[in-house]
Short mmCIF file of N, CA and C in Angstrom, two decimals:
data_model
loop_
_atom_site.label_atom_id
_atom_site.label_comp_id
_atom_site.label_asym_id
_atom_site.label_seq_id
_atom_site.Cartn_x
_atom_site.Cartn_y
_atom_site.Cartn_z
N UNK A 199 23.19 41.00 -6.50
CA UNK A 199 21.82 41.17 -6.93
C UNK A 199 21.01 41.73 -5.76
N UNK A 200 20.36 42.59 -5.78
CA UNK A 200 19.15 43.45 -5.05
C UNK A 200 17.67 42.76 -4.72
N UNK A 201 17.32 42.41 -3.78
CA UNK A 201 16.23 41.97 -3.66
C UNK A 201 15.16 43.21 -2.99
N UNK A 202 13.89 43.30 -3.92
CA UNK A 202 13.65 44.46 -3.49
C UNK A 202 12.10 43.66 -3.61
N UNK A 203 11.27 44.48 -2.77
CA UNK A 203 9.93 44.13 -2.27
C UNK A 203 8.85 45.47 -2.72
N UNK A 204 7.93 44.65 -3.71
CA UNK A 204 7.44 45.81 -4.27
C UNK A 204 6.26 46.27 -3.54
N UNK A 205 5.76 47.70 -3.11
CA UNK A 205 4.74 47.63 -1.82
C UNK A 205 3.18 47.76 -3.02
N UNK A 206 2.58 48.09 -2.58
CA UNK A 206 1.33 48.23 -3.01
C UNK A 206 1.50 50.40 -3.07
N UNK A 207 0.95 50.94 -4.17
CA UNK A 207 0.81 51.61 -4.42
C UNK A 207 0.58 52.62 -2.97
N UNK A 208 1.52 53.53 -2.40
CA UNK A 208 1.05 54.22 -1.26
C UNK A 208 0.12 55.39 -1.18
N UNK A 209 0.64 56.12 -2.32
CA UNK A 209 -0.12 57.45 -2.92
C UNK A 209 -1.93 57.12 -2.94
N UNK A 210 -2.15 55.48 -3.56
CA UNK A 210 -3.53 55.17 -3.61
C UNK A 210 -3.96 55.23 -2.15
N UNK A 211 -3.25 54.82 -1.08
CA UNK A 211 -3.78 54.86 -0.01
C UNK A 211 -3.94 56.40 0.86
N UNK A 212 -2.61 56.96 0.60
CA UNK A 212 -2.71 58.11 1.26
C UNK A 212 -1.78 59.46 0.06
N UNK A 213 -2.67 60.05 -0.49
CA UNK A 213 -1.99 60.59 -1.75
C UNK A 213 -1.42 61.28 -1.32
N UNK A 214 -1.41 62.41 0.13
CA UNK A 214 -0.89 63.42 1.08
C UNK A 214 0.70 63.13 1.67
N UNK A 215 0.97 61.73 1.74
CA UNK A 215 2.14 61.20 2.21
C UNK A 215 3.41 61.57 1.43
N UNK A 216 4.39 62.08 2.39
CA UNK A 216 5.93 62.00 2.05
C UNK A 216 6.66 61.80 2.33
N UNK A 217 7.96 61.53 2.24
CA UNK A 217 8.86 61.47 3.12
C UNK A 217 8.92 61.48 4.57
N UNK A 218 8.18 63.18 4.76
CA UNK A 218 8.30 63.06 6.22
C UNK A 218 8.01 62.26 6.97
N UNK A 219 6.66 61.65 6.36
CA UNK A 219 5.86 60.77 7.34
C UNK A 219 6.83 59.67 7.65
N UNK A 220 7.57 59.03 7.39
CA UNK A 220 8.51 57.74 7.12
C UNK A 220 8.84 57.95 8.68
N UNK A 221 9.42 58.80 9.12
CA UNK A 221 9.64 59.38 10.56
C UNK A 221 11.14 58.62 10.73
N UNK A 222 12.04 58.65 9.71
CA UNK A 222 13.52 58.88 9.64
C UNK A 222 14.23 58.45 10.58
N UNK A 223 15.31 58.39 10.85
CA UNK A 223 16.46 58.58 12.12
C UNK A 223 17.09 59.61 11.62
N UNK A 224 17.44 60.59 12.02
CA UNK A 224 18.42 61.52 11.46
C UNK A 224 19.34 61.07 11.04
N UNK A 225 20.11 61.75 9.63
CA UNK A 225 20.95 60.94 9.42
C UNK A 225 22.08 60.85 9.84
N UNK A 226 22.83 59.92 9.58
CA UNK A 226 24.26 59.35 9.51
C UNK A 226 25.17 59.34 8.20
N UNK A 227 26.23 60.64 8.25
CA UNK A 227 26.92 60.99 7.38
C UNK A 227 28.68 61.30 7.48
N UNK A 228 29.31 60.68 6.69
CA UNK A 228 30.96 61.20 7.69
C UNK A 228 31.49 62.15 6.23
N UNK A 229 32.40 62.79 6.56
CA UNK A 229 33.10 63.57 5.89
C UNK A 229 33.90 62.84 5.07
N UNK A 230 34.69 63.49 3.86
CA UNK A 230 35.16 62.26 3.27
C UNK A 230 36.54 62.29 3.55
N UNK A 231 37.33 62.99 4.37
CA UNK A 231 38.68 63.40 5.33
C UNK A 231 38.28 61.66 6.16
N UNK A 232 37.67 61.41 6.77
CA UNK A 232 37.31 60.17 8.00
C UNK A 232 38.10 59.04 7.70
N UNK A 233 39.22 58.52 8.35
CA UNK A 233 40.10 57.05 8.23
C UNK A 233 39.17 56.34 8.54
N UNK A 234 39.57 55.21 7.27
CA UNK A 234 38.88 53.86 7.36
C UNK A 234 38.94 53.76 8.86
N UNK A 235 39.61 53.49 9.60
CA UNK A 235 39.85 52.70 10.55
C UNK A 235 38.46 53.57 11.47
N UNK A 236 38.33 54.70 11.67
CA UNK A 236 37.13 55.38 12.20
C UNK A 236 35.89 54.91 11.57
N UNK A 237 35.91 54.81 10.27
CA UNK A 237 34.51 54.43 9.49
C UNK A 237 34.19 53.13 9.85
N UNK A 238 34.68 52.30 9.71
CA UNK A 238 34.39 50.68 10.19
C UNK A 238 33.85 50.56 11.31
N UNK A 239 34.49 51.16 12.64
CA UNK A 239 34.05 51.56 13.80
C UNK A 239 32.78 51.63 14.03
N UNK A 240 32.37 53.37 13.32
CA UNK A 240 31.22 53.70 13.29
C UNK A 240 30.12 52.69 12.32
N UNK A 241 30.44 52.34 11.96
CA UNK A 241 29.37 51.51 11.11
C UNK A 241 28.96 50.19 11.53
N UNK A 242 30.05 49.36 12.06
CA UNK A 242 29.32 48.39 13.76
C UNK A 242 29.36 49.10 14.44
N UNK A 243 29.23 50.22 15.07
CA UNK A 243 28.41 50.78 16.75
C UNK A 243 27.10 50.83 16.28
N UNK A 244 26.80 51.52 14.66
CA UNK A 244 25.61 51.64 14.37
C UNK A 244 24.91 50.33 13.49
N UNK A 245 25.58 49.62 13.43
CA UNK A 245 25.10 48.33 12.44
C UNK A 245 24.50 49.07 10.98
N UNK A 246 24.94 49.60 9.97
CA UNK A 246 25.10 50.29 9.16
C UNK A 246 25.47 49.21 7.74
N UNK A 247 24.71 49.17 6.81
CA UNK A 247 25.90 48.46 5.70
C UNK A 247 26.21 49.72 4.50
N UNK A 248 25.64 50.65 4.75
CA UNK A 248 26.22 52.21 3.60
C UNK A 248 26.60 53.09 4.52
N UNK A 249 26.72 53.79 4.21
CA UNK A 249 27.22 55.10 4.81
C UNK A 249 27.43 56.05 3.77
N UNK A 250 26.63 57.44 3.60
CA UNK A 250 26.73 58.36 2.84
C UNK A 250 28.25 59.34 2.89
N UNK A 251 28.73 59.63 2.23
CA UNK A 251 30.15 60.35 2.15
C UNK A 251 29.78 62.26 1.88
N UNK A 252 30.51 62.60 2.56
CA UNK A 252 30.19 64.66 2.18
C UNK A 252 31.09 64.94 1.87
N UNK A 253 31.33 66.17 1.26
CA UNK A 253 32.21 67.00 1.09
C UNK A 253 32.57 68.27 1.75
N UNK A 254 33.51 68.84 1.88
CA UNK A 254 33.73 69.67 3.33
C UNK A 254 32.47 71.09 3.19
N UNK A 255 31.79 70.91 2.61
CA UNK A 255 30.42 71.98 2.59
C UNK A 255 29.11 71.00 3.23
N UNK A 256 29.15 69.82 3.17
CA UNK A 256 28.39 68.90 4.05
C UNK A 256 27.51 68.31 2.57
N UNK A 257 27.96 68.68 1.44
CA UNK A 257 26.87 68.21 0.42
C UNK A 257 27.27 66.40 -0.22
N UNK A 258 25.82 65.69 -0.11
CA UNK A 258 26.85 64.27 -0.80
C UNK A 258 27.65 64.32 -2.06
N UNK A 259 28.73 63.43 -1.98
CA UNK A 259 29.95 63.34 -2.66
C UNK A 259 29.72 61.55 -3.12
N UNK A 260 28.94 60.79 -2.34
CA UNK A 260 28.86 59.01 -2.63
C UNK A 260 28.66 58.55 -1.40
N UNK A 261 28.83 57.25 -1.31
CA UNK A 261 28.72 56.27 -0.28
C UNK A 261 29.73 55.30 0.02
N UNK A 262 29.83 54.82 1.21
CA UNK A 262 30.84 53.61 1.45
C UNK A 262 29.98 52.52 1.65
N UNK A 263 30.36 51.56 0.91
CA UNK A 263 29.58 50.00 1.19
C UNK A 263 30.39 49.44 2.49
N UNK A 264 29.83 49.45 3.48
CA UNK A 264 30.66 48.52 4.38
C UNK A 264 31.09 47.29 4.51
N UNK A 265 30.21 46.40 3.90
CA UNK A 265 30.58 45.56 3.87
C UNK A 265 32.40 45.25 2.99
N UNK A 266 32.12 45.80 1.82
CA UNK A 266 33.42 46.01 0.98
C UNK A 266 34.48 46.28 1.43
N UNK A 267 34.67 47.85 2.06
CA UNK A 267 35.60 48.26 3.20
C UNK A 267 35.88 47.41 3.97
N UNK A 268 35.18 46.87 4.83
CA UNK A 268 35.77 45.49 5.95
C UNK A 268 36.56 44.72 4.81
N UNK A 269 36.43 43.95 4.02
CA UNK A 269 36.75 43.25 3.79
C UNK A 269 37.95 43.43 2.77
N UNK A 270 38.38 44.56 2.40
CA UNK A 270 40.00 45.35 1.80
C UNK A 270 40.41 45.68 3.13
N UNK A 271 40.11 45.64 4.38
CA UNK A 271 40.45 46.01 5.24
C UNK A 271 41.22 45.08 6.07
N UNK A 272 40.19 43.96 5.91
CA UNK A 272 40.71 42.39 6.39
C UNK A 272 42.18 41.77 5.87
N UNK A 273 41.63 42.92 4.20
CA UNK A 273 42.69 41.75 3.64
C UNK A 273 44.30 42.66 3.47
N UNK A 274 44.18 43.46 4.44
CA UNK A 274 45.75 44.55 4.16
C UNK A 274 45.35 45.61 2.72
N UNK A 275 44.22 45.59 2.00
CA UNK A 275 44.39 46.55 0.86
C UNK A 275 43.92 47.56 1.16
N UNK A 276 43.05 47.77 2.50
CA UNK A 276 42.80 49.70 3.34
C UNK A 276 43.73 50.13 4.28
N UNK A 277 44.13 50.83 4.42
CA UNK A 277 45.31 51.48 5.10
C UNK A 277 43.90 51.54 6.21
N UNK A 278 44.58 51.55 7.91
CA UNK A 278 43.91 52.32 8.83
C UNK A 278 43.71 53.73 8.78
N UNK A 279 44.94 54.45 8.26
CA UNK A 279 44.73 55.96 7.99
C UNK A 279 44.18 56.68 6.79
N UNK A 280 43.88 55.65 5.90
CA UNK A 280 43.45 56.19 4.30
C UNK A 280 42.07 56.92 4.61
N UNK A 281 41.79 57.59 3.67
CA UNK A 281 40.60 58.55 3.69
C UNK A 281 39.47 57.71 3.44
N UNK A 282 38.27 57.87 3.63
CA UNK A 282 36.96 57.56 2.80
C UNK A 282 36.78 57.46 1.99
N UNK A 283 37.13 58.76 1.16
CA UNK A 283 37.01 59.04 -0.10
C UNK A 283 37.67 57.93 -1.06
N UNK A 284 39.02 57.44 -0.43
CA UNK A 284 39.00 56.53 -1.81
C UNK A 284 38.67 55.39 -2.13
N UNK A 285 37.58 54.58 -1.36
CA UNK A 285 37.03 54.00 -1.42
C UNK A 285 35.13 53.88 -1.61
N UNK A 286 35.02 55.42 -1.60
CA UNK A 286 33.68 55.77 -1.66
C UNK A 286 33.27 55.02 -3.27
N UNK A 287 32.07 54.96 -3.44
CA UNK A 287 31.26 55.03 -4.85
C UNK A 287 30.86 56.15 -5.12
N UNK A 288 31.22 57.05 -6.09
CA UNK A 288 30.79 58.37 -6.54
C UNK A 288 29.61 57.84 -6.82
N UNK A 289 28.86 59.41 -6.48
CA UNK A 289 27.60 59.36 -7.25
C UNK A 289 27.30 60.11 -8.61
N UNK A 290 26.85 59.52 -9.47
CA UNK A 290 26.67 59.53 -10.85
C UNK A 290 25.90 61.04 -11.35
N UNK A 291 26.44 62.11 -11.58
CA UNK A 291 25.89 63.24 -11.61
C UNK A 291 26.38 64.10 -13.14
N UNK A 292 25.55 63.23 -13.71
CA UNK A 292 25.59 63.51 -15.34
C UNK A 292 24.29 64.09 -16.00
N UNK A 293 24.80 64.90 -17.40
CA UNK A 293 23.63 65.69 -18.33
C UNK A 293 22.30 64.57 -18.34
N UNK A 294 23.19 63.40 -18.45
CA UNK A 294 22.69 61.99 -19.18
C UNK A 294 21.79 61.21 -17.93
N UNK A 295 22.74 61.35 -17.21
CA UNK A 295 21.79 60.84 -15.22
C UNK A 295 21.35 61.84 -14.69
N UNK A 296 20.50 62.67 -14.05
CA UNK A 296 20.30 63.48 -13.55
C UNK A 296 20.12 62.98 -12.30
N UNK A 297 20.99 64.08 -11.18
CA UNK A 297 21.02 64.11 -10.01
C UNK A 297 18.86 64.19 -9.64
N UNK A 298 18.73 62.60 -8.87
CA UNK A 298 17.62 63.01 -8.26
C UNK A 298 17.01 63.48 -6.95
N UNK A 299 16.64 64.38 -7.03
CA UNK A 299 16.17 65.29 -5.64
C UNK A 299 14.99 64.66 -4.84
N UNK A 300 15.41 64.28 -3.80
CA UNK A 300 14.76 63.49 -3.07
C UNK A 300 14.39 64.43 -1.50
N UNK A 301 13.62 64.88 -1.04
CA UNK A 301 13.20 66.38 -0.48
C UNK A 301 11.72 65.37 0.99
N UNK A 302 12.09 66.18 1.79
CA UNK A 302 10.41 65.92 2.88
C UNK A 302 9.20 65.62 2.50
N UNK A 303 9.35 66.91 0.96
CA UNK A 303 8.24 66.38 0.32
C UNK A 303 8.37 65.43 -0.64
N UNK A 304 8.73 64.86 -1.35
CA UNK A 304 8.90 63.89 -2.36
C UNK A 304 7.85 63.02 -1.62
N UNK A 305 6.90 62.86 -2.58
CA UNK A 305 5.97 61.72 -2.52
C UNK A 305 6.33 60.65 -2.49
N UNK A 306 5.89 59.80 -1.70
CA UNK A 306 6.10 58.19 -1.29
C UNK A 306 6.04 57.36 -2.45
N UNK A 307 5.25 57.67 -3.55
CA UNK A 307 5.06 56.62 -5.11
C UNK A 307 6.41 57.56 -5.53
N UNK A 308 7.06 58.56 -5.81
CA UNK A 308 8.18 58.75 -5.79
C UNK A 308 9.48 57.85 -5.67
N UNK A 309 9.12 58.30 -4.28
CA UNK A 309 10.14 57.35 -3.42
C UNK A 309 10.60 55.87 -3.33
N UNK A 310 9.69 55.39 -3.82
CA UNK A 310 9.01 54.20 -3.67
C UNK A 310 9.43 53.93 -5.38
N UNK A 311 9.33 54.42 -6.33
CA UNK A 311 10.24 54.26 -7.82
C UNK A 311 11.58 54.40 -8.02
N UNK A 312 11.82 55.54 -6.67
CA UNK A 312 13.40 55.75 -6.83
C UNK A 312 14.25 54.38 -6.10
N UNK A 313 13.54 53.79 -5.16
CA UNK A 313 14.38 52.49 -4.63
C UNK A 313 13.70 51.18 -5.29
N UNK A 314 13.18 51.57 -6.60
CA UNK A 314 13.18 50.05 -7.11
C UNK A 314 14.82 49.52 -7.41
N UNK A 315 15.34 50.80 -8.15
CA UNK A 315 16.65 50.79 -8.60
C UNK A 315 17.84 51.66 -7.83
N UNK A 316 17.58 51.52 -6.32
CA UNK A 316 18.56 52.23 -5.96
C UNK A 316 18.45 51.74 -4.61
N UNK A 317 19.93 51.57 -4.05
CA UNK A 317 19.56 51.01 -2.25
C UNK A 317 18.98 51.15 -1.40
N UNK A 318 19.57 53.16 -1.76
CA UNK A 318 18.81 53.80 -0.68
C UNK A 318 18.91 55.39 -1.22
N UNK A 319 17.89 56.27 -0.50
CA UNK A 319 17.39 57.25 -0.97
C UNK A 319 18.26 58.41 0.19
N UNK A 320 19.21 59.43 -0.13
CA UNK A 320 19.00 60.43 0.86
C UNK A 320 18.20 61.80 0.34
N UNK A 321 17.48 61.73 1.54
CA UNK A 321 16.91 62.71 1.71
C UNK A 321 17.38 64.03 2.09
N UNK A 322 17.38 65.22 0.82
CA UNK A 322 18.19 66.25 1.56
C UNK A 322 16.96 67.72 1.38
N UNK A 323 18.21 68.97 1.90
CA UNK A 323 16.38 69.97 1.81
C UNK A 323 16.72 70.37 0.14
N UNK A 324 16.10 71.60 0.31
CA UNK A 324 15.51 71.36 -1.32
C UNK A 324 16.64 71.95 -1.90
N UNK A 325 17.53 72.87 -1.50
CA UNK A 325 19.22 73.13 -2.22
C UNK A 325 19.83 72.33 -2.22
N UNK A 326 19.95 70.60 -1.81
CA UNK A 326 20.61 69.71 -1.78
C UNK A 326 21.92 70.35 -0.83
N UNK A 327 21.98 70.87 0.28
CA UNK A 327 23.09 71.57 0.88
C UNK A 327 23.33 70.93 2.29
N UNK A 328 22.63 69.20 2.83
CA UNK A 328 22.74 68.95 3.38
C UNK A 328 22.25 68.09 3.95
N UNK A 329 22.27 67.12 4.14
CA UNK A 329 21.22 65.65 4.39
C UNK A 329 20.56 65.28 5.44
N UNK A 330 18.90 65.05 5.32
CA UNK A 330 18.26 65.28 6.44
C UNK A 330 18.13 63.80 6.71
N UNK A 331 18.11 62.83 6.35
CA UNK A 331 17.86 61.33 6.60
C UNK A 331 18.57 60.54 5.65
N UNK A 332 18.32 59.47 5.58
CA UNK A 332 18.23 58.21 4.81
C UNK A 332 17.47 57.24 4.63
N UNK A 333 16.54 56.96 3.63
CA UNK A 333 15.32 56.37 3.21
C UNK A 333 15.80 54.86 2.58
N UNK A 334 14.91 53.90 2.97
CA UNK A 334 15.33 52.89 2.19
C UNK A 334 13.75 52.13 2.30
N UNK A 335 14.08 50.99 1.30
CA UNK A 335 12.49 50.33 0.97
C UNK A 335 12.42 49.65 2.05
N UNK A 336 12.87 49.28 2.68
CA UNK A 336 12.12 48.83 4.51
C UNK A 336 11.68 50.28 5.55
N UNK A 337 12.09 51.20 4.99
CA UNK A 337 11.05 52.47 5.69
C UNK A 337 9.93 52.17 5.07
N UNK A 338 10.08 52.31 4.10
CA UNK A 338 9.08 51.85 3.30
C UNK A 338 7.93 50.93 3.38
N UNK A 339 8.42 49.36 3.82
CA UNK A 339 7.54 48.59 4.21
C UNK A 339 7.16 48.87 5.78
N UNK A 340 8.16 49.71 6.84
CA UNK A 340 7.36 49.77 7.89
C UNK A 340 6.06 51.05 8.26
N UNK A 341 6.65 52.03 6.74
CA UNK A 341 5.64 52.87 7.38
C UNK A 341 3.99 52.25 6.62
N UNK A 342 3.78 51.14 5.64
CA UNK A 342 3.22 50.57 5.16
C UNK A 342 2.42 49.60 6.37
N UNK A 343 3.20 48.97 7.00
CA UNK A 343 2.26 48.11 8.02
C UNK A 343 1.92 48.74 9.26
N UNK A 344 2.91 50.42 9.55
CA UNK A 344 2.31 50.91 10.68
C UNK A 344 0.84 51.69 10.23
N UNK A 345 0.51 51.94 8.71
CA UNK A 345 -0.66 52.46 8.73
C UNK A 345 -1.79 51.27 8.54
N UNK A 346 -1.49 49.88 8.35
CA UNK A 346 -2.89 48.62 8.44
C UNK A 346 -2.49 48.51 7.14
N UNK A 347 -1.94 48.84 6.20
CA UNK A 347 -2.04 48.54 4.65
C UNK A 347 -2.10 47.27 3.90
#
């Protein structure tokens, strides 16, 4: 279950706000070629619990839950050399789901609807050809208390 923290309307405060403003970390993305045994790694150096997955053009393909991975990992069911990929969560890119485009500009009340129901948001440019961050509703709440809100 998801515990998610609903902010106060941002757009009312600053209707001009997007993405950018959030002021990001660049992101963190592995190829989906990457052995578990590398991914785990990287994900305690960075204290990480997702990790976005690409495809050899750099476009997302899904995510790895880390926590999950550790723990098929713990238990002998991840190979050290197995790929990413087969443990990734595809992402859902149907007539019926539509892939949502989440961009610098995407407005914060946007943004801010797209992670009622979703972990986390990547942010890519506007061809989806490559991922500029990763957004989640605690960007969210900090860029909220760094403006007094």
């Amino acid at each position: 279950m998801h515990h998610y923290v609903l902010l106060p309307k941002i757009a009312y405060f600053d209707i001009y706000a997007h993405d950018q403003d959030l002021q990001l970390s660049p992101a963190f993305a592995l190829p989906f070629t990457e052995p578990v045994s590398r991914v785990i790694e990287l994900a305690y150096d960075r204290d990480f619990s997702h990790i976005p997955v690409l495809d050899k053009d750099r476009r997302p393909l899904g995510y790895v839950e880390v926590s999950k991975l550790k723990q098929l990992w713990e238990s002998g069911q991840a190979n050290p050399s197995d790929k990413v990929s087969q443990y990734m969560i595809k992402f859902k890119r149907t007539s019926s789901e539509p892939y949502t485009l989440i961009t610098p500009l995407t407005s914060l009340n946007e943004l801010e609807q797209f992670l009622q129901t979703n972990i986390f948001a990547l942010v890519t440019d506007f061809q989806r050809k490559f991922v500029i961050g990763v957004a989640t509703m605690h960007d969210l709440e900090q860029f909220v208390n760094r403006r007094g809100f």
